[in-house]
Amino acid sequence: MFVRLQKGKDEKNWQLSVGCNIPGKWILHWGVSFVGDNGSEWDQPPKKMRPPGSVSIKDYAIETPLKKLAEGDVFDQVNIDFDTRSDIAAINFVLKDEETGAWYQHRGRDFKVPLVDYLQHDGNVIGTKSTFGLWPGALGQLSKMILKADTSQSGIQDSSSESCELKQENKHLEGFYEELPIVKEIIIENTVSVSVRKCPETAKTLLNLETDLTGDVVVHWGVCRDDSKNWEIPAEPYPPETIVFKNKALRTLLQPKEGGKGCSRLFTVDEEFAGFLFVLKLNENTWLKCMENDFYIPLTSSSCLPAESVQEMLIPGKAEEATQEVSQTAYTAGIIKEIRNLVSDFSSDISRKTKSKEAQKSILLEIEKLAAEAYSIFRTTAPTFFEEAAVELEESKPPAKISPGTGTGFEILCQGFNWESHKSGRWYMELKEKATELSSLGFSVIWLPPPTESVSPEGYMPRDLYNLSSRYGNIDELKDVVNKFHDVGMKILGDVVLNHRCAHYQNQNGVWNIFGGRLNWDDRAVVADDPHFQGRGNKSSGDNFHAAPNIDHSQDFVRKDIKEWLCWLRNEIGYDGWRLDFVRGFWGGYVKDYLEATEPYFAVGEYWDSLSYTYGEMDHNQDAHRQRIIDWINAASGTAGAFDVTTKGILHSALDRCEYWRLSDEKGKPPGVVGWWPSRAVTFIENHDTGSTQGHWRFPGGREMQGYAYILTHPGTPSVFYDHIFSHYRQEIEALLSVRKRNKIHCRSRVEIVKAERDVYAAIIDEKVAMKLGPGHYEPPSGSQNWSFVTEGRDYKVWEAA
């Protein structure tokens, strides 16, 4: 990569360029430091500094895609223009690989390009020249030196003027060009397929194992008699070139296929065995396993197998680390079969009305777990088997509960606050007065603001987690509003910030990383690679949030305390579930731990990052973006959903640019998370960050109702923003809510996209509701089914099956 600082058209206008010559989708995650800032926190740059295609990240950073400026360029790059007369002291950045999610820093720290001479050289500065007059200490110390030197005692105004003059004098920039090496890990994938059939003559089970791996691939294998999967050596005969290994397993060298494209071998197993176990050995140091476990092929049902049953497995690896053991994915056919058997069992017993509701819930819960496991295994393609299961399920009446953390599937979420709600000081009481009204509109879940004492009045910089006196109200008022919503039949989500926490005290170095209150953690609770807060914990398992100490969730005492706190909120306040803030900051497996401990009715995580852009325009294919969200859901084992940021971003471009073709992916399905894992997609068009008075990523003006026409008629769990409910959009939103409830549209409803063209998008949902967006023409087909018009607005229209 390169970093270049050069003069623009004159001494007052300069340009910083960052480029990378490795192919891929690169993002510059950047911000600025202003003169007079203390610490290492970032701020967002002025809007005129932001290159085209830039996206705001919270309130502290910008993400800008790198692109080739001309055909034939070797580097993708981004240019940032700035005025030297501004009060910006430095530009800070890290480079992000959008394809892999990897972040590239400078010596373990953020890159820093100083624009003033007196910044400290703290090891991460790029382009520092010997001609820079580096002053010891920060600007605050410099100011003290100026004041001491001012023996004339000419007053505050004079010393302030001298500071300004000094700032300008010390902003003598020198251009530079610096190249730094970076390494990108490339993921490679291989496959293994195992076909299983029963020999009609010998009654033995025949397994044909094939792989596209090349070279001397050895199968280390055995059999087992039950689900305990204890290895045994079967009786002979064995394939040629098989040896016995320590009387515990067999090793067979696979034979190369014709043409050299992979290798294969046929294995014979007696029908008494329940399973076939194996791992693949490439060399003495490299073993390919199934998610750290042995590959397992069930054989118990081989007597009723068709002539041939094929089970395919993906084997991902890392080209840069071929000698290390890597996690492998496993077969999916067995899991899919289990799902279908469970669904068939559920459907047949429902029709006979012999199964209790508890048994129904148990079966459906098992289906959800198997689906989550199967998606983990087969994550590189759309999980079509989820849809097959959903189609069969929708024929029967859904039970009251499907899966912990994901509700019944019929939830409609209301975000019950905006960015300004704290200002009244009595928001809980104001919201309580609207409980009956919100329930009557059709909302079943309300998301309340963060309840804890916080450095910021909005609640997203929590300090004492057990202190529930916030700017929204006190603990008694919180309990009161929760009870009121329960009385009107609504569930309540608490907004919990688990990624970071503000400290009460400074350590010996003056860094704020010592906590007080009931959870009086020390700096071991802060991640070690957060450069701003000098933690003594382990490295972060996610992205750092720069404004507060990032909590190390790998620490046992931290997880124990957080689980106790969440359980206390459930029991003491009455929360039914959680909205999880900034889940990009820590591994989804920790979320799974917290949700299993608290058993929420519903939970949703905020995983927000930039979509894919090319030359400043949004790409049609956003699979990589929605895959990252799904990867997080999957890391949490499907115990929580996630906000469908992908769908929001695509709606922005489709509606604002009249490009409605964007609302269908390459397979004719919805292009967001809702198209791949609808039961875990929480769709929305606006929230307190993107809209309200912050406006970080505001929905295209005047097109909000098109957005609601989409999310309120489609699968997923829709979330409606408070500001829109109590606005001139209310009547239209109310009509769409009625359509959804009347036709029992749920998170797994089936969508048939019938048009996705430049000026019109149209879809039929569950064969009950037809809708269209855009100025183009569409009418639902007339035939065996009659349609009646229900509601319409600017560039949208909805019909119901008569």
PDB file of N, CA and C in Angstrom, residues 62-92:
ATOM      1  N   ILE A  62     -15.497   7.835   9.062  1.00  0.00           N
ATOM      2  CA  ILE A  62     -16.024   7.785   7.703  1.00  0.00           C
ATOM      3  C   ILE A  62     -15.437   6.551   7.038  1.00  0.00           C
ATOM      4  N   GLU A  63     -16.215   5.895   6.183  1.00  0.00           N
ATOM      5  CA  GLU A  63     -15.666   4.818   5.377  1.00  0.00           C
ATOM      6  C   GLU A  63     -15.820   5.187   3.904  1.00  0.00           C
ATOM      7  N   THR A  64     -14.688   5.157   3.180  1.00  0.00           N
ATOM      8  CA  THR A  64     -14.658   5.538   1.774  1.00  0.00           C
ATOM      9  C   THR A  64     -14.054   4.408   0.956  1.00  0.00           C
ATOM     10  N   PRO A  65     -14.734   3.955  -0.103  1.00  0.00           N
ATOM     11  CA  PRO A  65     -14.173   2.867  -0.918  1.00  0.00           C
ATOM     12  C   PRO A  65     -13.001   3.352  -1.768  1.00  0.00           C
ATOM     13  N   LEU A  66     -11.973   2.512  -1.895  1.00  0.00           N
ATOM     14  CA  LEU A  66     -10.873   2.777  -2.802  1.00  0.00           C
ATOM     15  C   LEU A  66     -11.287   2.329  -4.203  1.00  0.00           C
ATOM     16  N   LYS A  67     -10.817   3.031  -5.222  1.00  0.00           N
ATOM     17  CA  LYS A  67     -11.163   2.662  -6.590  1.00  0.00           C
ATOM     18  C   LYS A  67     -10.041   3.096  -7.530  1.00  0.00           C
ATOM     19  N   LYS A  68      -9.999   2.481  -8.701  1.00  0.00           N
ATOM     20  CA  LYS A  68      -9.024   2.869  -9.722  1.00  0.00           C
ATOM     21  C   LYS A  68      -9.483   4.180 -10.352  1.00  0.00           C
ATOM     22  N   LEU A  69      -8.585   5.131 -10.440  1.00  0.00           N
ATOM     23  CA  LEU A  69      -8.944   6.440 -10.960  1.00  0.00           C
ATOM     24  C   LEU A  69      -8.935   6.467 -12.483  1.00  0.00           C
ATOM     25  N   ALA A  70      -8.203   5.535 -13.109  1.00  0.00           N
ATOM     26  CA  ALA A  70      -8.151   5.478 -14.561  1.00  0.00           C
ATOM     27  C   ALA A  70      -7.930   4.041 -14.990  1.00  0.00           C
ATOM     28  N   GLU A  71      -8.360   3.714 -16.191  1.00  0.00           N
ATOM     29  CA  GLU A  71      -8.189   2.367 -16.714  1.00  0.00           C
ATOM     30  C   GLU A  71      -6.701   2.040 -16.818  1.00  0.00           C
ATOM     31  N   GLY A  72      -6.342   0.861 -16.338  1.00  0.00           N
ATOM     32  CA  GLY A  72      -4.942   0.448 -16.375  1.00  0.00           C
ATOM     33  C   GLY A  72      -4.174   0.769 -15.114  1.00  0.00           C
ATOM     34  N   ASP A  73      -4.785   1.510 -14.173  1.00  0.00           N
ATOM     35  CA  ASP A  73      -4.105   1.807 -12.912  1.00  0.00           C
ATOM     36  C   ASP A  73      -3.810   0.529 -12.150  1.00  0.00           C
ATOM     37  N   VAL A  74      -2.650   0.477 -11.514  1.00  0.00           N
ATOM     38  CA  VAL A  74      -2.293  -0.674 -10.684  1.00  0.00           C
ATOM     39  C   VAL A  74      -2.947  -0.570  -9.318  1.00  0.00           C
ATOM     40  N   PHE A  75      -3.045   0.643  -8.788  1.00  0.00           N
ATOM     41  CA  PHE A  75      -3.548   0.852  -7.437  1.00  0.00           C
ATOM     42  C   PHE A  75      -5.025   1.251  -7.441  1.00  0.00           C
ATOM     43  N   ASP A  76      -5.774   0.704  -6.482  1.00  0.00           N
ATOM     44  CA  ASP A  76      -7.036   1.312  -6.067  1.00  0.00           C
ATOM     45  C   ASP A  76      -6.669   2.369  -5.049  1.00  0.00           C
ATOM     46  N   GLN A  77      -7.290   3.516  -5.109  1.00  0.00           N
ATOM     47  CA  GLN A  77      -6.895   4.557  -4.163  1.00  0.00           C
ATOM     48  C   GLN A  77      -8.051   5.494  -3.857  1.00  0.00           C
ATOM     49  N   VAL A  78      -7.834   6.303  -2.830  1.00  0.00           N
ATOM     50  CA  VAL A  78      -8.793   7.340  -2.474  1.00  0.00           C
ATOM     51  C   VAL A  78      -8.000   8.610  -2.199  1.00  0.00           C
ATOM     52  N   ASN A  79      -8.529   9.739  -2.643  1.00  0.00           N
ATOM     53  CA  ASN A  79      -7.883  11.033  -2.431  1.00  0.00           C
ATOM     54  C   ASN A  79      -8.728  11.886  -1.497  1.00  0.00           C
ATOM     55  N   ILE A  80      -8.104  12.443  -0.486  1.00  0.00           N
ATOM     56  CA  ILE A  80      -8.788  13.315   0.480  1.00  0.00           C
ATOM     57  C   ILE A  80      -8.194  14.713   0.360  1.00  0.00           C
ATOM     58  N   ASP A  81      -9.006  15.665  -0.060  1.00  0.00           N
ATOM     59  CA  ASP A  81      -8.566  17.056  -0.187  1.00  0.00           C
ATOM     60  C   ASP A  81      -8.892  17.813   1.092  1.00  0.00           C
ATOM     61  N   PHE A  82      -7.955  18.677   1.512  1.00  0.00           N
ATOM     62  CA  PHE A  82      -8.205  19.457   2.729  1.00  0.00           C
ATOM     63  C   PHE A  82      -7.537  20.823   2.623  1.00  0.00           C
ATOM     64  N   ASP A  83      -8.021  21.715   3.450  1.00  0.00           N
ATOM     65  CA  ASP A  83      -7.532  23.093   3.494  1.00  0.00           C
ATOM     66  C   ASP A  83      -6.622  23.235   4.708  1.00  0.00           C
ATOM     67  N   THR A  84      -5.406  23.673   4.501  1.00  0.00           N
ATOM     68  CA  THR A  84      -4.449  23.785   5.616  1.00  0.00           C
ATOM     69  C   THR A  84      -4.850  24.850   6.624  1.00  0.00           C
ATOM     70  N   ARG A  85      -5.791  25.708   6.258  1.00  0.00           N
ATOM     71  CA  ARG A  85      -6.234  26.750   7.200  1.00  0.00           C
ATOM     72  C   ARG A  85      -7.246  26.229   8.215  1.00  0.00           C
ATOM     73  N   SER A  86      -7.672  24.975   8.056  1.00  0.00           N
ATOM     74  CA  SER A  86      -8.631  24.402   9.003  1.00  0.00           C
ATOM     75  C   SER A  86      -7.920  24.070  10.313  1.00  0.00           C
ATOM     76  N   ASP A  87      -8.712  23.681  11.325  1.00  0.00           N
ATOM     77  CA  ASP A  87      -8.136  23.358  12.635  1.00  0.00           C
ATOM     78  C   ASP A  87      -7.936  21.854  12.799  1.00  0.00           C
ATOM     79  N   ILE A  88      -7.718  21.153  11.702  1.00  0.00           N
ATOM     80  CA  ILE A  88      -7.454  19.710  11.759  1.00  0.00           C
ATOM     81  C   ILE A  88      -5.977  19.483  12.046  1.00  0.00           C
ATOM     82  N   ALA A  89      -5.695  18.704  13.076  1.00  0.00           N
ATOM     83  CA  ALA A  89      -4.315  18.441  13.484  1.00  0.00           C
ATOM     84  C   ALA A  89      -3.749  17.184  12.835  1.00  0.00           C
ATOM     85  N   ALA A  90      -4.601  16.187  12.532  1.00  0.00           N
ATOM     86  CA  ALA A  90      -4.109  14.941  11.954  1.00  0.00           C
ATOM     87  C   ALA A  90      -5.258  14.207  11.273  1.00  0.00           C
ATOM     88  N   ILE A  91      -4.911  13.393  10.291  1.00  0.00           N
ATOM     89  CA  ILE A  91      -5.853  12.461   9.674  1.00  0.00           C
ATOM     90  C   ILE A  91      -5.463  11.055  10.107  1.00  0.00           C
ATOM     91  N   ASN A  92      -6.414  10.336  10.681  1.00  0.00           N
ATOM     92  CA  ASN A  92      -6.179   8.983  11.191  1.00  0.00           C
ATOM     93  C   ASN A  92      -6.944   7.985  10.319  1.00  0.00           C
TER      94      ASN A  92
END
